[in-house]
XYZ file of N, CA, C and O in Angstrom:
640
model
N -8.381 5.558 -53.275
C -8.130 4.254 -53.669
C -9.480 3.533 -53.923
O -10.411 3.856 -53.064
N -9.482 2.973 -54.904
C -10.890 2.326 -55.227
C -11.016 1.097 -54.620
O -10.380 0.064 -54.977
N -12.006 0.822 -53.671
C -12.035 -0.321 -52.901
C -12.683 -1.413 -53.713
O -12.318 -2.566 -53.498
N -13.496 -0.999 -54.685
C -14.070 -2.231 -55.652
C -13.085 -2.702 -56.428
O -13.080 -4.197 -56.590
N -12.124 -1.989 -56.965
C -11.010 -2.404 -57.629
C -10.068 -3.374 -56.725
O -9.649 -4.510 -57.036
N -9.766 -2.909 -55.524
C -9.105 -3.692 -54.449
C -9.792 -5.109 -54.365
O -9.144 -6.216 -54.347
N -11.099 -5.165 -53.960
C -11.823 -6.281 -53.908
C -11.819 -7.277 -55.025
O -11.675 -8.395 -54.814
N -11.978 -6.710 -56.111
C -11.927 -7.493 -57.543
C -10.536 -8.095 -57.430
O -10.436 -9.262 -57.768
N -9.480 -7.414 -57.321
C -8.109 -8.137 -57.187
C -8.042 -9.104 -56.215
O -7.415 -10.258 -56.539
N -8.493 -8.932 -55.060
C -8.526 -9.999 -53.979
C -9.121 -11.155 -54.433
O -8.784 -12.306 -54.224
N -10.293 -10.910 -54.925
C -11.208 -12.215 -55.441
C -10.347 -12.967 -56.687
O -10.418 -14.322 -56.599
N -9.849 -12.071 -57.346
C -9.007 -12.950 -58.431
C -7.871 -13.756 -57.820
O -7.717 -14.923 -58.298
N -7.156 -13.170 -56.769
C -6.154 -13.779 -56.201
C -6.581 -15.026 -55.346
O -5.891 -16.205 -55.307
N -7.705 -14.795 -54.627
C -8.353 -16.059 -53.917
C -8.784 -17.135 -54.866
O -8.672 -18.403 -54.715
N -9.304 -16.734 -56.044
C -9.699 -17.817 -56.977
C -8.447 -18.588 -57.445
O -8.685 -19.786 -57.776
N -7.423 -17.826 -57.796
C -6.244 -18.441 -58.290
C -5.582 -19.472 -57.225
O -5.205 -20.547 -57.516
N -5.706 -18.911 -55.975
C -5.187 -19.784 -54.861
C -6.223 -21.043 -54.775
O -5.559 -22.255 -54.527
N -7.501 -21.004 -54.935
C -8.333 -22.110 -54.858
C -8.009 -23.270 -56.148
O -8.089 -24.244 -55.945
N -7.853 -22.495 -57.178
C -7.435 -23.442 -58.314
C -6.202 -24.250 -58.086
O -6.148 -25.322 -58.340
N -5.065 -23.530 -57.465
C -3.962 -24.281 -57.310
C -4.073 -25.334 -56.126
O -3.575 -26.323 -56.402
N -4.896 -24.941 -55.223
C -5.192 -25.915 -54.009
C -5.997 -27.140 -54.545
O -5.784 -28.192 -54.239
N -6.977 -26.872 -55.529
C -7.708 -27.982 -56.155
C -6.906 -28.921 -56.924
O -6.882 -30.169 -56.728
N -5.953 -28.358 -57.677
C -5.024 -29.197 -58.431
C -4.067 -29.966 -57.513
O -3.951 -31.256 -57.619
N -3.581 -29.360 -56.401
C -2.696 -30.123 -55.548
C -3.578 -31.340 -54.843
O -3.199 -32.351 -54.576
N -4.801 -31.007 -54.620
C -5.654 -32.005 -53.937
C -5.797 -33.078 -54.849
O -5.963 -34.403 -54.293
N -6.271 -32.844 -55.920
C -6.378 -33.904 -57.030
C -5.151 -34.752 -57.243
O -5.209 -35.991 -57.299
N -4.016 -34.076 -57.309
C -2.850 -34.867 -57.429
C -2.445 -35.654 -56.077
O -2.007 -36.730 -56.403
N -2.603 -35.269 -55.039
C -2.515 -35.943 -53.740
C -3.505 -37.280 -53.865
O -3.223 -38.086 -53.211
N -4.784 -36.973 -54.143
C -5.647 -37.965 -54.318
C -5.280 -39.061 -55.113
O -5.300 -40.326 -54.816
N -4.835 -38.795 -56.325
C -4.275 -39.907 -57.394
C -2.991 -40.451 -56.744
O -3.063 -41.653 -56.997
N -2.392 -39.792 -55.993
C -1.126 -40.543 -55.607
C -1.654 -41.463 -54.492
O -1.094 -42.422 -54.489
N -2.523 -41.161 -53.560
C -3.108 -42.037 -52.584
C -3.651 -43.144 -52.887
O -3.668 -44.187 -52.384
N -4.530 -42.963 -54.139
C -5.228 -44.034 -54.562
C -4.508 -44.844 -55.827
O -5.080 -45.982 -56.196
N -3.336 -44.711 -56.125
C -2.507 -45.309 -57.129
C -2.334 -46.687 -56.734
O -1.778 -47.014 -55.532
N -2.555 -47.653 -57.553
C -2.326 -48.930 -57.414
C -0.783 -49.295 -56.863
O -0.473 -50.251 -56.226
N 0.161 -48.587 -57.429
C 1.452 -48.746 -57.075
C 1.825 -48.369 -55.707
O 3.019 -48.588 -55.262
N 0.905 -47.502 -54.954
C 1.263 -47.286 -53.562
C 0.705 -48.304 -52.568
O 0.653 -47.770 -51.449
N 0.179 -49.348 -52.974
C -0.255 -50.246 -51.995
C 0.660 -50.816 -51.151
O 1.933 -51.103 -51.641
N 0.514 -50.976 -49.865
C 1.676 -51.404 -48.948
C 2.129 -52.707 -49.312
O 1.304 -53.718 -49.504
N 3.408 -52.778 -49.445
C 3.965 -54.167 -49.549
C 4.194 -54.959 -48.252
O 4.291 -56.192 -48.338
N 4.392 -54.021 -47.127
C 4.585 -54.815 -45.928
C 4.218 -53.712 -44.720
O 3.689 -52.744 -45.145
N 4.270 -54.265 -43.686
C 3.633 -53.335 -42.486
C 4.514 -52.103 -42.204
O 3.941 -51.186 -41.694
N 5.728 -51.888 -42.880
C 6.530 -50.888 -42.720
C 6.440 -49.778 -44.036
O 7.046 -48.654 -43.850
N 5.785 -50.267 -44.872
C 5.603 -49.340 -46.130
C 4.549 -48.431 -45.780
O 3.298 -48.876 -45.871
N 4.741 -47.121 -45.655
C 3.776 -46.165 -45.301
C 3.396 -45.211 -46.136
O 2.903 -44.189 -46.108
N 3.964 -45.342 -47.585
C 3.678 -44.390 -48.701
C 2.259 -44.101 -48.925
O 1.799 -42.785 -48.915
N 1.356 -45.032 -48.944
C 0.032 -44.798 -49.180
C -0.614 -44.135 -48.041
O -1.592 -43.246 -48.210
N -0.366 -44.366 -46.845
C -0.888 -43.761 -45.647
C -0.458 -42.324 -45.684
O -1.273 -41.381 -45.461
N 0.920 -42.042 -45.930
C 1.320 -40.652 -45.872
C 0.596 -39.802 -47.036
O 0.237 -38.747 -46.849
N 0.507 -40.587 -48.117
C -0.235 -39.854 -49.439
C -1.735 -39.534 -48.893
O -2.261 -38.445 -49.400
N -2.396 -40.438 -48.349
C -3.774 -40.176 -47.797
C -3.781 -39.072 -46.971
O -4.640 -38.266 -46.886
N -2.901 -38.891 -45.836
C -2.794 -37.720 -44.969
C -2.645 -36.418 -45.891
O -3.404 -35.468 -45.490
N -1.877 -36.559 -46.648
C -1.410 -35.236 -47.686
C -2.908 -34.867 -48.402
O -2.997 -33.891 -48.502
N -3.483 -35.973 -48.785
C -4.604 -35.754 -49.670
C -5.779 -35.185 -48.837
O -6.428 -34.146 -49.213
N -5.896 -35.619 -47.579
C -6.821 -34.981 -46.732
C -6.504 -33.420 -46.249
O -7.446 -32.688 -46.352
N -5.197 -33.297 -46.059
C -4.870 -31.965 -45.679
C -5.119 -31.027 -47.004
O -5.571 -29.943 -46.843
N -4.929 -31.446 -48.148
C -5.078 -30.686 -49.423
C -6.586 -30.444 -49.659
O -6.960 -29.368 -49.938
N -7.559 -31.464 -49.291
C -8.971 -31.212 -49.372
C -9.270 -30.236 -48.346
O -10.210 -29.404 -48.642
N -8.741 -30.124 -47.235
C -9.029 -29.130 -46.113
C -8.578 -27.682 -46.616
O -9.390 -26.733 -46.457
N -7.691 -27.686 -47.405
C -7.118 -26.389 -47.885
C -8.120 -25.805 -49.075
O -8.329 -24.764 -48.981
N -8.455 -26.849 -49.736
C -9.445 -26.263 -50.779
C -10.811 -25.720 -50.144
O -11.252 -24.803 -50.625
N -11.177 -26.442 -49.049
C -12.435 -25.925 -48.337
C -12.174 -24.482 -47.703
O -13.165 -23.642 -47.806
N -10.877 -24.360 -47.134
C -10.499 -23.145 -46.491
C -10.599 -21.942 -47.826
O -10.996 -20.964 -47.370
N -10.031 -22.222 -48.712
C -10.072 -21.342 -49.867
C -11.482 -20.926 -50.350
O -11.832 -19.738 -50.593
N -12.456 -21.911 -50.342
C -13.709 -21.647 -50.694
C -14.435 -20.880 -49.523
O -15.235 -19.797 -49.872
N -14.179 -20.958 -48.481
C -14.561 -20.209 -47.284
C -13.982 -18.743 -47.270
O -14.905 -17.765 -47.211
N -12.888 -18.549 -47.781
C -12.346 -17.242 -48.085
C -12.996 -16.548 -49.046
O -13.303 -15.334 -48.700
N -13.362 -17.188 -50.111
C -14.035 -16.548 -51.337
C -15.330 -16.292 -50.717
O -15.688 -14.934 -51.071
N -16.091 -16.878 -50.105
C -17.357 -16.608 -49.630
C -17.322 -15.493 -48.587
O -18.088 -14.547 -48.752
N -16.463 -15.479 -47.627
C -16.290 -14.526 -46.566
C -16.332 -13.031 -47.422
O -16.724 -12.078 -46.999
N -15.281 -12.917 -48.507
C -15.129 -11.750 -49.138
C -16.374 -11.407 -49.922
O -16.582 -10.262 -49.997
N -16.966 -12.248 -50.474
C -18.375 -12.037 -51.171
C -19.334 -11.416 -50.236
O -19.941 -10.494 -50.545
N -19.440 -11.958 -49.014
C -20.435 -11.418 -47.988
C -19.862 -10.018 -47.728
O -20.562 -8.951 -47.541
N -18.655 -9.833 -47.396
C -17.997 -8.507 -47.042
C -18.449 -7.394 -48.194
O -18.881 -6.384 -47.902
N -18.054 -7.843 -49.425
C -18.494 -7.035 -50.472
C -19.850 -6.544 -50.453
O -20.190 -5.529 -50.777
N -20.808 -7.196 -50.203
C -22.281 -7.047 -50.147
C -22.569 -6.026 -48.958
O -23.683 -5.565 -49.032
N -21.673 -6.225 -47.938
C -21.945 -5.469 -46.756
C -21.027 -4.487 -46.387
O -20.540 -4.425 -45.064
N -20.325 -3.540 -47.140
C -19.236 -2.728 -46.803
C -19.795 -1.690 -45.955
O -20.855 -1.284 -46.103
N -19.019 -1.232 -44.906
C -19.344 -0.222 -44.038
C -19.577 1.223 -44.809
O -18.730 1.500 -45.684
N -20.621 1.960 -44.388
C -20.915 3.262 -44.890
C -20.182 4.373 -44.220
O -19.934 5.386 -44.774
N -19.878 4.250 -42.976
C -19.178 5.143 -42.310
C -17.683 4.937 -42.259
O -17.333 3.962 -42.215
N -16.909 6.277 -42.153
C -15.525 6.051 -42.193
C -14.779 6.668 -40.969
O -13.801 7.334 -40.961
N -15.644 7.044 -39.670
C -15.151 7.609 -38.741
C -14.184 6.748 -37.838
O -13.253 7.230 -37.253
N -14.510 5.452 -37.814
C -13.624 4.471 -37.148
C -13.299 3.352 -37.901
O -14.127 2.942 -38.947
N -12.193 2.811 -37.728
C -11.572 1.667 -38.518
C -12.670 0.365 -38.314
O -12.856 0.048 -36.972
N -13.284 -0.167 -39.303
C -14.030 -1.465 -39.308
C -13.735 -2.420 -40.191
O -13.007 -2.180 -41.064
N -14.185 -3.677 -40.087
C -14.017 -4.624 -41.046
C -14.460 -3.967 -42.467
O -15.643 -3.510 -42.498
N -13.528 -4.317 -43.424
C -13.903 -3.767 -44.825
C -13.192 -2.468 -45.199
O -13.535 -1.672 -46.279
N -12.617 -1.771 -44.272
C -12.137 -0.420 -44.543
C -10.523 -0.643 -45.081
O -9.911 -1.602 -44.576
N -10.309 0.222 -45.944
C -8.905 0.404 -46.240
C -8.184 1.353 -45.300
O -8.805 2.517 -45.283
N -7.313 1.299 -44.820
C -6.578 2.090 -43.774
C -5.164 2.568 -44.275
O -4.373 1.683 -44.602
N -5.129 3.881 -44.233
C -3.649 4.397 -44.642
C -2.984 4.778 -43.315
O -3.483 5.419 -42.413
N -1.831 4.259 -43.212
C -1.126 4.364 -41.859
C 0.378 5.029 -42.202
O 0.954 4.781 -43.359
N 0.839 5.712 -41.288
C 2.356 6.227 -41.347
C 2.961 5.666 -40.191
O 2.600 5.939 -39.121
N 4.363 5.203 -40.409
C 5.012 4.831 -39.381
C 5.873 5.850 -38.657
O 5.663 7.103 -39.352
N 6.716 5.789 -37.717
C 7.600 6.600 -37.187
C 8.455 7.574 -38.117
O 8.845 8.416 -37.964
N 8.876 6.943 -39.121
C 9.701 7.542 -40.309
C 8.992 7.928 -41.412
O 9.358 8.296 -42.515
N 7.716 8.255 -41.295
C 6.773 8.759 -42.070
C 6.638 7.856 -43.547
O 6.210 8.308 -44.661
N 6.950 6.507 -43.395
C 6.722 5.696 -44.439
C 5.233 5.284 -44.476
O 4.647 4.921 -43.503
N 4.472 5.329 -45.577
C 3.053 5.172 -45.649
C 2.781 3.497 -45.991
O 3.649 3.073 -46.734
N 1.773 3.078 -45.309
C 1.369 1.617 -45.509
C -0.115 1.644 -45.751
O -0.800 2.263 -44.940
N -0.622 0.733 -46.580
C -1.987 0.488 -46.767
C -2.409 -0.799 -46.230
O -1.698 -1.686 -46.684
N -3.528 -0.905 -45.611
C -3.854 -2.253 -44.968
C -5.499 -2.295 -45.292
O -6.035 -1.257 -45.154
N -5.906 -3.457 -45.513
C -7.259 -3.648 -45.758
C -7.868 -4.601 -44.732
O -7.106 -5.712 -44.527
N -8.646 -4.329 -43.763
C -9.224 -5.049 -42.924
C -10.199 -5.995 -43.343
O -11.333 -5.556 -43.775
N -9.777 -7.282 -43.546
C -10.635 -8.260 -44.188
C -11.046 -9.339 -43.358
O -10.513 -9.589 -42.259
N -12.042 -10.265 -43.780
C -12.568 -11.355 -42.924
C -11.621 -12.490 -42.825
O -11.791 -13.340 -41.865
N -10.629 -12.622 -43.871
C -9.761 -13.735 -43.855
C -8.547 -13.415 -44.813
O -8.394 -12.274 -45.235
N -7.693 -14.582 -45.026
C -6.712 -14.240 -46.017
C -5.516 -13.370 -45.491
O -4.904 -12.442 -46.256
N -5.410 -13.205 -44.096
C -4.485 -12.206 -43.595
C -3.050 -12.513 -44.142
O -2.728 -13.744 -44.148
N -2.299 -11.453 -44.491
C -0.890 -11.591 -44.916
C -0.732 -11.404 -46.415
O 0.161 -11.226 -47.061
N -2.061 -11.629 -47.324
C -2.171 -11.549 -48.589
C -1.711 -10.182 -49.197
O -2.373 -9.148 -48.440
N -1.002 -9.980 -49.924
C -0.659 -8.570 -50.466
C -1.098 -8.423 -51.879
O -0.835 -9.301 -52.704
N -1.802 -7.419 -52.140
C -2.438 -7.155 -53.585
C -1.873 -5.924 -54.038
O -1.833 -4.828 -53.163
N -1.392 -6.084 -55.194
C -0.826 -4.655 -55.756
C -1.620 -4.186 -56.897
O -2.025 -5.066 -57.705
N -2.014 -3.078 -57.108
C -2.846 -2.435 -57.894
C -2.663 -0.757 -57.974
O -2.491 -0.300 -56.738
N -2.821 -0.312 -59.060
C -2.797 1.280 -59.212
C -1.483 1.730 -58.462
O -1.487 2.732 -57.902
N -0.403 1.071 -58.515
C 0.832 1.346 -57.956
C 0.917 1.428 -56.492
O 1.729 1.805 -55.848
N -0.160 0.750 -55.847
C -0.362 0.744 -54.324
C -0.015 -0.746 -53.957
O -0.548 -1.705 -54.755
N 0.586 -1.003 -52.838
C 0.659 -2.276 -52.286
C -0.378 -2.439 -50.975
O -0.140 -1.580 -50.067
N -1.311 -3.270 -51.009
C -2.222 -3.339 -49.813
C -2.154 -4.628 -49.110
O -2.176 -5.653 -49.871
N -1.797 -4.779 -47.798
C -1.828 -5.966 -47.013
C -3.101 -6.258 -46.414
O -3.753 -5.302 -45.819
N -3.685 -7.450 -46.519
C -4.894 -7.781 -45.807
C -4.494 -8.171 -44.344
O -3.416 -9.040 -44.312
N -5.173 -7.553 -43.507
C -5.057 -8.039 -42.018
C -6.497 -8.363 -41.725
O -7.443 -7.980 -42.042
N -6.497 -9.250 -40.660
C -7.788 -9.862 -40.123
C -8.049 -9.235 -38.660
O -6.974 -8.986 -38.042
N -9.159 -9.107 -38.290
C -9.363 -8.633 -36.852
C -8.710 -9.482 -35.910
O -8.653 -9.056 -34.679
N -8.508 -10.776 -36.098
C -8.053 -11.646 -35.146
C -6.434 -11.598 -34.997
O -6.000 -12.244 -34.001
N -5.763 -10.824 -35.838
C -4.454 -10.622 -35.849
C -4.057 -9.507 -35.011
O -4.959 -8.730 -34.649
N -2.963 -9.539 -34.604
C -2.409 -8.543 -33.587
C -2.554 -7.170 -34.331
O -3.070 -6.034 -33.487
N -2.298 -7.050 -35.604
C -2.262 -5.802 -36.279
C -3.728 -5.435 -36.448
O -3.985 -4.176 -36.275
N -4.633 -6.359 -36.944
C -5.981 -5.891 -37.015
C -6.732 -5.630 -35.866
O -7.548 -4.747 -35.679
N -6.395 -6.416 -34.695
C -7.029 -5.917 -33.466
C -6.537 -4.540 -32.895
O -7.436 -4.023 -32.303
N -5.277 -4.221 -33.253
C -4.916 -2.888 -32.794
C -5.595 -1.833 -33.569
O -5.759 -0.615 -33.176
N -6.092 -2.144 -34.835
C -6.643 -1.169 -35.718
C -8.103 -0.941 -35.500
O -8.640 0.129 -35.692
N -8.893 -1.848 -35.042
C -10.351 -1.911 -35.009
C -10.761 -0.824 -33.928
O -10.203 -0.529 -32.800
N -11.667 0.018 -34.496
C -12.102 1.215 -33.656
C -11.332 2.517 -33.673
O -11.707 3.504 -32.811
N -10.151 2.457 -34.262
C -9.252 3.624 -34.298
C -9.903 4.695 -35.154
O -10.628 4.458 -36.125
N -9.536 5.937 -34.944
C -9.938 7.140 -35.714
C -8.811 7.690 -36.403
O -7.545 7.523 -36.041
N -9.037 8.647 -37.347
C -7.881 9.211 -38.172
C -7.188 10.193 -37.068
O -7.898 10.843 -36.149
N -5.864 10.062 -37.057
C -5.045 10.873 -36.117
C -4.545 10.165 -34.974
O -3.748 10.521 -34.455
N -5.315 8.919 -34.700
C -4.797 8.229 -33.579
C -3.688 7.401 -33.868
O -3.359 7.008 -35.046
N -2.804 6.948 -32.864
C -1.603 6.300 -32.971
C -2.084 4.834 -32.520
O -2.917 4.594 -31.766
N -1.467 4.038 -33.265
C -1.636 2.568 -33.075
C -0.243 1.907 -32.823
O 0.450 2.070 -33.358
N -0.219 1.141 -31.629
C 1.038 0.269 -31.488
C 0.799 -1.094 -31.737
O -0.287 -1.614 -31.125
N 1.251 -1.651 -32.693
C 1.085 -3.105 -32.943
C 2.249 -3.897 -32.350
O 3.453 -3.730 -32.480
N 1.742 -4.843 -31.493
C 2.732 -5.688 -30.833
C 2.771 -7.119 -31.508
O 1.734 -7.845 -31.623
N 3.875 -7.431 -32.181
C 3.990 -8.746 -32.763
C 5.197 -9.378 -32.180
O 6.433 -8.792 -32.463
N 5.064 -10.426 -31.474
C 6.152 -11.114 -30.694
C 6.677 -9.950 -29.713
O 6.047 -9.454 -29.010
N 8.171 -9.776 -29.792
C 8.745 -8.942 -28.977
C 8.722 -7.389 -29.448
O 9.301 -6.497 -28.825
N 8.451 -7.311 -30.785
C 8.549 -6.110 -31.532
C 7.306 -5.116 -31.403
O 6.049 -5.664 -31.558
N 7.401 -4.044 -31.183
C 6.304 -2.872 -31.024
C 6.591 -1.854 -32.282
O 7.604 -1.440 -32.315
N 5.581 -1.684 -33.055
C 5.739 -0.778 -34.091
C 4.580 0.112 -33.893
O 3.467 -0.114 -33.775
N 4.791 1.470 -34.276
C 3.976 2.572 -34.027
C 3.551 3.028 -35.338
O 4.146 3.284 -36.145
N 2.100 3.297 -35.520
C 1.567 3.879 -36.596
C 0.667 4.926 -36.323
O -0.109 4.905 -35.345
N 0.452 5.827 -37.292
C -0.732 6.918 -37.123
C -1.679 6.628 -38.235
O -1.160 6.307 -39.452
N -2.829 6.594 -37.844
C -3.980 6.502 -38.840
C -4.168 7.850 -39.575
O -4.597 8.880 -39.063
N -3.861 7.681 -40.981
C -3.899 8.923 -41.839
C -5.149 8.923 -42.545
O -5.658 10.008 -42.818
N -5.721 7.828 -42.909
C -7.121 7.770 -43.503
C -7.803 6.501 -43.424
O -7.121 5.789 -43.283
N -9.043 6.610 -43.686
C -9.838 5.480 -43.562
C -10.829 5.654 -44.868
O -11.591 6.516 -44.849
N -10.762 4.427 -45.625
C -11.631 4.688 -46.794
C -12.623 3.270 -46.895
O -12.063 2.311 -46.604
């Protein structure tokens, strides 16, 4: 699996997310500052609610920018060794039923699924239960992932 292609796909998806968040922030700002939303009495909270939304959308834009930067830094510093799972590795896993799953240990954007070359790759972060269970594992090792009450077992098949 070509890691550069994967990282390019991730960057495209993150850029699309940033553009959508920026548009939403602009719409929220315009709503918050619209003259029609001036409070008519003490119980009219539309403008206040719109300003909270605008603030939240602005924070989302900053998070998206930080995600893009984190992946750019990672792309410049990809690990060279493939003996243990580290940040920046694509990990091929097999569950108890021999279903194969691909995960990419990334710095952010956990849960994002990128599909390319007929593969579906899920990004997990080191701070997630899944990412935490993978860090430092070697090929052939079993990984038990605890999410809530559920435990799922995987075997590390490959590290790229």
